[in-house]
PDB file of C-alpha atoms in Angstrom:
ATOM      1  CA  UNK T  17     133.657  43.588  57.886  1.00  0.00           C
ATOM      2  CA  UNK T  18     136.874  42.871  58.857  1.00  0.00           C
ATOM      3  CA  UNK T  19     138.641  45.462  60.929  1.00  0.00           C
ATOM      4  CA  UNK T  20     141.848  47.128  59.581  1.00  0.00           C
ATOM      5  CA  UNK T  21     144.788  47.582  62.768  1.00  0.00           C
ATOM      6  CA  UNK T  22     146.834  49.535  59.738  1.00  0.00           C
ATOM      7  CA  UNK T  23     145.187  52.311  58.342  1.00  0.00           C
ATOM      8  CA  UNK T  24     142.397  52.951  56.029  1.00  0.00           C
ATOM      9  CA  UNK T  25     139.934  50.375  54.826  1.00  0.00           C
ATOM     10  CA  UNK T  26     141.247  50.796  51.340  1.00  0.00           C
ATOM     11  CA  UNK T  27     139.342  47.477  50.383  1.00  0.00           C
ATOM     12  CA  UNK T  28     136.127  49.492  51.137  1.00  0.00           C
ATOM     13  CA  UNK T  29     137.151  51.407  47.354  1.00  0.00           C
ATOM     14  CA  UNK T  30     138.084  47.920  45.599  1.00  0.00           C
ATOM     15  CA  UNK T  31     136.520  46.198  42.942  1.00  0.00           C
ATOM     16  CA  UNK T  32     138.544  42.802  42.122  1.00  0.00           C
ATOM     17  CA  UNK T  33     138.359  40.861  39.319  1.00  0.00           C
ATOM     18  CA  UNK T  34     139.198  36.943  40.300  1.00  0.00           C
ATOM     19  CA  UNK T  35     140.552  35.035  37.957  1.00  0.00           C
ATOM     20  CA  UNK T  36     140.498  31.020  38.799  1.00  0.00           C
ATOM     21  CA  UNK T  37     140.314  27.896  37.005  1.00  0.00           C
ATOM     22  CA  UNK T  38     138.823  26.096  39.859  1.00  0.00           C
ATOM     23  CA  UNK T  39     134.827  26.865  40.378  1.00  0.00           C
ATOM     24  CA  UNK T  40     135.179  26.191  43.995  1.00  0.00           C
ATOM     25  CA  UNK T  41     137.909  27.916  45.315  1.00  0.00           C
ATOM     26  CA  UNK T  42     136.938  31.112  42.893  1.00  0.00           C
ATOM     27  CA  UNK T  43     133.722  31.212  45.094  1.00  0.00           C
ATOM     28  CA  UNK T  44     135.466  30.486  48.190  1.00  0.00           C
ATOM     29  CA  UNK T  45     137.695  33.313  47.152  1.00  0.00           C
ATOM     30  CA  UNK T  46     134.701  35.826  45.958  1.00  0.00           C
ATOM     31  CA  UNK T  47     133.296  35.252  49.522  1.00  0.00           C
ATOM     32  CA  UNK T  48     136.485  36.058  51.757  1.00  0.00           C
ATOM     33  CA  UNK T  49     137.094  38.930  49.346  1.00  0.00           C
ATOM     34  CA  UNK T  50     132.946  40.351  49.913  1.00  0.00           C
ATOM     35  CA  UNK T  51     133.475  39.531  54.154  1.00  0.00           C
ATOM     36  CA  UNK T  52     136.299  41.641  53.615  1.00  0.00           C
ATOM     37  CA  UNK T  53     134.640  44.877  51.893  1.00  0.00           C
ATOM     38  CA  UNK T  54     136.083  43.971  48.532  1.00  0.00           C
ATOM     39  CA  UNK T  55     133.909  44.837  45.516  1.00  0.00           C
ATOM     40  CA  UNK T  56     133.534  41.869  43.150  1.00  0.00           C
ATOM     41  CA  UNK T  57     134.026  43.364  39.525  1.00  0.00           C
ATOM     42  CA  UNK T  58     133.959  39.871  38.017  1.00  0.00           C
ATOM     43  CA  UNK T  59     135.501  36.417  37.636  1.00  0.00           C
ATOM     44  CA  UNK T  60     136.676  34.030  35.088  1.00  0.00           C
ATOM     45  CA  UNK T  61     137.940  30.492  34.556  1.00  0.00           C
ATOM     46  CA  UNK T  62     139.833  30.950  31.337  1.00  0.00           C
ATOM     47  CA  UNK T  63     142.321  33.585  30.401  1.00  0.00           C
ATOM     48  CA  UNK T  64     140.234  34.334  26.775  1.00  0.00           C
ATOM     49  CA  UNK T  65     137.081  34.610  29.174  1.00  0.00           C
ATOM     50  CA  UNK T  66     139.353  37.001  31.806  1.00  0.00           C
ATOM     51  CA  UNK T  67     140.869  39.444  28.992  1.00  0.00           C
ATOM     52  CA  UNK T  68     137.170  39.839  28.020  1.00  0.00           C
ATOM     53  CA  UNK T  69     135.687  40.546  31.409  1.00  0.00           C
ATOM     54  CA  UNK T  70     138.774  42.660  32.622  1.00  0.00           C
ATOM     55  CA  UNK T  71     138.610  45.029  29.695  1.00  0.00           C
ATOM     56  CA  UNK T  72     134.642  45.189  29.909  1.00  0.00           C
ATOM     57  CA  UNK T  73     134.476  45.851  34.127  1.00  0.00           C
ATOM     58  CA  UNK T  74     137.645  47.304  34.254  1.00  0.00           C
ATOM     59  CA  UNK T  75     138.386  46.627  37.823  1.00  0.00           C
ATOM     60  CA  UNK T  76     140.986  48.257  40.491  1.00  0.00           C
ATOM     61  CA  UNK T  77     142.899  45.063  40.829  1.00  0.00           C
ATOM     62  CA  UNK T  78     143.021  41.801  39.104  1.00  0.00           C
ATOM     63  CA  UNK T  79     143.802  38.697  41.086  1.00  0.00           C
ATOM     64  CA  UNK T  80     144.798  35.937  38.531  1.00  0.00           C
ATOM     65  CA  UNK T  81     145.897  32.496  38.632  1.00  0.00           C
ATOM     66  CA  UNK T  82     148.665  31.174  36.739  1.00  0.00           C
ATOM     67  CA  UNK T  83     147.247  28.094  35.563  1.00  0.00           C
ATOM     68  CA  UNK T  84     143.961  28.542  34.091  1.00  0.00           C
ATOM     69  CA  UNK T  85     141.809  26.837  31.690  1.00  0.00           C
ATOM     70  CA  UNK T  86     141.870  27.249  27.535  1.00  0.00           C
ATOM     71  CA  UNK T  87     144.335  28.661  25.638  1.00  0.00           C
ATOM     72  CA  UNK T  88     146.017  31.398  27.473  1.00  0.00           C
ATOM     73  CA  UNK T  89     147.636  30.802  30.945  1.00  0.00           C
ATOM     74  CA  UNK T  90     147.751  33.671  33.727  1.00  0.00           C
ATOM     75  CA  UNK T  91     150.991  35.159  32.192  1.00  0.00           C
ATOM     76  CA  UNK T  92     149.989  35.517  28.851  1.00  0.00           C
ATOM     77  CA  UNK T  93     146.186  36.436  29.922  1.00  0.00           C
ATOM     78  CA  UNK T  94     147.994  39.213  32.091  1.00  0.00           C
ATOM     79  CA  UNK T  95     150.423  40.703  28.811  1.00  0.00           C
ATOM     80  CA  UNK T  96     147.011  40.947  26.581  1.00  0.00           C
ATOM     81  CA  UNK T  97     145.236  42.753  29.665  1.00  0.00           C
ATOM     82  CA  UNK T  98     148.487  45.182  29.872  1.00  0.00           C
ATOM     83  CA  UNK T  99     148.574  45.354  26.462  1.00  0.00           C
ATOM     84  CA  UNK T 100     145.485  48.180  26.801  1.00  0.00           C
ATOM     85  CA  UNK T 101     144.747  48.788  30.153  1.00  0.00           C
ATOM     86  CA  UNK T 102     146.987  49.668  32.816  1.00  0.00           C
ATOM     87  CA  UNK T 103     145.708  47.763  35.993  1.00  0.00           C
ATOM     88  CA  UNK T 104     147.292  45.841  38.938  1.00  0.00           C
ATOM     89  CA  UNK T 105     147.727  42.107  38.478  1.00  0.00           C
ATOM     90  CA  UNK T 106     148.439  39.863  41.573  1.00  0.00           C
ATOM     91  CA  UNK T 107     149.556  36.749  40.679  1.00  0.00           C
ATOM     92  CA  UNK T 108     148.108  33.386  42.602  1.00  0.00           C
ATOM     93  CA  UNK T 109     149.461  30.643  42.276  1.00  0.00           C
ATOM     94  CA  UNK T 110     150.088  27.008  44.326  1.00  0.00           C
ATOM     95  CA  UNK T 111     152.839  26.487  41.451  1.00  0.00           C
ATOM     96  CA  UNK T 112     156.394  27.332  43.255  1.00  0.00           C
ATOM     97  CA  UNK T 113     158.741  26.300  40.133  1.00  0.00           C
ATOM     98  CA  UNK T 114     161.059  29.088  39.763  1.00  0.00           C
ATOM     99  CA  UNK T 115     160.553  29.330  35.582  1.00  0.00           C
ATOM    100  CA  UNK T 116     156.997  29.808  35.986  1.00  0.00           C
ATOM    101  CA  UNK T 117     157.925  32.330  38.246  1.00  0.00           C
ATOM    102  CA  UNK T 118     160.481  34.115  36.067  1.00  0.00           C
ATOM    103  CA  UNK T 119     157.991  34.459  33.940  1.00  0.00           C
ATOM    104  CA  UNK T 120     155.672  35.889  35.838  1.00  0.00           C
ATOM    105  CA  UNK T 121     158.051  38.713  36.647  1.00  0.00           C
ATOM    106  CA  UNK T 122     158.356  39.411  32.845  1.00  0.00           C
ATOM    107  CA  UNK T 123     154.535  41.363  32.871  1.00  0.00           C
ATOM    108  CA  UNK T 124     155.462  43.201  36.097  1.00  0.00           C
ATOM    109  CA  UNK T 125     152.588  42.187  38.307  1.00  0.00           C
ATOM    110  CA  UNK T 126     152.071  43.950  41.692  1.00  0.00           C
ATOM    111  CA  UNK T 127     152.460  41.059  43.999  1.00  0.00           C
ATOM    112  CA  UNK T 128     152.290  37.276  43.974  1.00  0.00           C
ATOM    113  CA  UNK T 129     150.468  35.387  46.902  1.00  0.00           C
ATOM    114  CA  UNK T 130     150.681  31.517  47.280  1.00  0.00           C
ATOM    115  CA  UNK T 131     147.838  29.200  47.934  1.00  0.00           C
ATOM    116  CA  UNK T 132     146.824  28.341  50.388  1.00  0.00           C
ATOM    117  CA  UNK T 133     147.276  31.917  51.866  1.00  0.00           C
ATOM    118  CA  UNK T 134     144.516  33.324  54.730  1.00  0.00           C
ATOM    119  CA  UNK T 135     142.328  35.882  54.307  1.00  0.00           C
ATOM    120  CA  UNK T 136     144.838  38.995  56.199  1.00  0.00           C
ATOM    121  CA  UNK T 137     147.424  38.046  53.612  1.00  0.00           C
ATOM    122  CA  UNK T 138     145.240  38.325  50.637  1.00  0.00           C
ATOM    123  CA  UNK T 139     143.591  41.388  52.007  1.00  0.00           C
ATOM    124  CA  UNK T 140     146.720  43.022  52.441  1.00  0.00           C
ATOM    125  CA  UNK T 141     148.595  41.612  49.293  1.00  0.00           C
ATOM    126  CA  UNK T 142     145.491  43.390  47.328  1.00  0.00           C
ATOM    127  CA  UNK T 143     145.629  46.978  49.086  1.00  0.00           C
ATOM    128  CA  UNK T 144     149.422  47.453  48.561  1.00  0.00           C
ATOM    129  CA  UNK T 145     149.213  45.995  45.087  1.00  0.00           C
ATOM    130  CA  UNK T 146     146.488  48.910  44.203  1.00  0.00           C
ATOM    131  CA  UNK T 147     148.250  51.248  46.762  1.00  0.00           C
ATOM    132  CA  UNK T 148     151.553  50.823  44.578  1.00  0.00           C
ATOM    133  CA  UNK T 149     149.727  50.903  41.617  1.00  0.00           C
ATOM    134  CA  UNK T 150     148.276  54.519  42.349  1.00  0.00           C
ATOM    135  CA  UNK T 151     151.897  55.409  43.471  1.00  0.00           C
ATOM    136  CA  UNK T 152     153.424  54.555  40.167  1.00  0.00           C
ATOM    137  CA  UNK T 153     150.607  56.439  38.112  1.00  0.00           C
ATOM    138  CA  UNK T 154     150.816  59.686  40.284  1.00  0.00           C
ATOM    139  CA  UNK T 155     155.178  59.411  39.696  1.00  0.00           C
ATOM    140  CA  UNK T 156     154.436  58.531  36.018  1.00  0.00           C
ATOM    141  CA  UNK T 157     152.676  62.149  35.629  1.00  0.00           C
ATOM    142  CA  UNK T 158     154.893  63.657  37.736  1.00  0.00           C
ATOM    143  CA  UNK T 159     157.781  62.962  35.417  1.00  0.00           C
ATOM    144  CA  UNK T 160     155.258  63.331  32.247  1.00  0.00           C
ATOM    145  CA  UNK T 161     154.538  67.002  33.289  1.00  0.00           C
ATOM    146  CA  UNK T 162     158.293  67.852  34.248  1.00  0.00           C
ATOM    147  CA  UNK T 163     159.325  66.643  30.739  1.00  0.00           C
ATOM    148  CA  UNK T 164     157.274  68.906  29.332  1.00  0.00           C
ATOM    149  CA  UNK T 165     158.692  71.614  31.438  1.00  0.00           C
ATOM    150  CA  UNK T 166     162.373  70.681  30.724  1.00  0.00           C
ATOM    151  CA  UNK T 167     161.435  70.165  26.788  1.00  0.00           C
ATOM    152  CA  UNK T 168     159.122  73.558  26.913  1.00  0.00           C
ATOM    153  CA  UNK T 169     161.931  75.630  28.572  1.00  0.00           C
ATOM    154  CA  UNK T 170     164.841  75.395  26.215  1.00  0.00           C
ATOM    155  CA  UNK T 171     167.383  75.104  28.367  1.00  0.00           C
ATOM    156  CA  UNK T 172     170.417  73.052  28.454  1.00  0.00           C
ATOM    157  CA  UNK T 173     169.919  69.868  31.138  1.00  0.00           C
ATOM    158  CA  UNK T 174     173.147  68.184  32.438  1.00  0.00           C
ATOM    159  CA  UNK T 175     173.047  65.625  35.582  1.00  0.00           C
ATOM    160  CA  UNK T 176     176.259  65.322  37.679  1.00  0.00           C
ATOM    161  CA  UNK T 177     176.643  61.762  39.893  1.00  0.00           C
ATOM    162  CA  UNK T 178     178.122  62.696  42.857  1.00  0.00           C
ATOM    163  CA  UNK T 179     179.311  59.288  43.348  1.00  0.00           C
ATOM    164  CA  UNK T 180     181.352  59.056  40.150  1.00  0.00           C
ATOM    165  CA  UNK T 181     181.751  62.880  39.488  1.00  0.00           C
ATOM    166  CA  UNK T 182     180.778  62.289  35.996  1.00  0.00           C
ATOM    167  CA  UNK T 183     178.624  64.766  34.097  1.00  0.00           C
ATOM    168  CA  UNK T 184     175.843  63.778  31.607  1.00  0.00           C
TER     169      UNK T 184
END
């Protein structure tokens, strides 16, 4: 097991779901994530074959290629995934044209890491994505429950920016 100089061994908890078109580096991939405690949840070559395994295992964090085989590339694969299931995608990709990339913003993923990248980066890349990811869910509650509270209560909300000194 790799040892961790910053904290927890958060990849301990992890189950990853690898998603790559290329048989060889997937495994190569599989086994750096396993050497580094990582849980493999699953993989898949094709995006139809990665919406099907990703809703099925339904893994911590999804690492997914851009360019995959069939029908569906890593963008689009990611917005059906999103589409029910709210789970961290990093994006991989060797692909460095900034459209592509654009896009890839579009489905808010939680990280991109570019191949070749070594096995600290990818560790790393995969515990903040899921670290950011549990973040965002406990903040999304938070403002869920104090919604409630404000909608429950009855009274009258204003905001005042101090900045502006402008009342809303």
């Amino acid at each position: 097991m790799v040892a961790d100089r910053f904290g927890p061994k958060l990849s301990d908890k992890l189950r990853v779901f690898v998603v790559e078109d290329e048989m060889i580096l997937a495994l190569d991939i599989q086994t750096m994530l396993t050497a580094m405690g990582f849980s493999i949840a699953g993989h898949a070559r094709s995006g139809e074959e990665a919406v099907r395994g990703i809703l099925a295992s339904n893994p911590d964090v999804v690492l997914m290629d851009i360019r995959l085989a069939g029908n569906l590339d890593g963008i689009e694969t990611a917005e059906a995934v999103l589409a029910s299931r709210d789970i961290p995608i990093v994006f991989q990709t060797a692909s460095t044209d900034e459209p592509t990339l654009d896009r890839a913003q579009l489905v808010n993923p939680y990280g991109f890491i570019m191949k070749p990248f070594d096995a600290f980066e990818l560790r790393k890349t995969l515990q903040l994505a899921h670290l950011a990811h549990q973040k965002d869910k406990e903040l999304r509650a938070s403002e869920e429950r104090w919604k409630f509270a404000l909608e429950g209560s009855g009274d009258g909300i204003w905001d005042y920016d101090l900045a502006t000194k402008h009342v809303e």
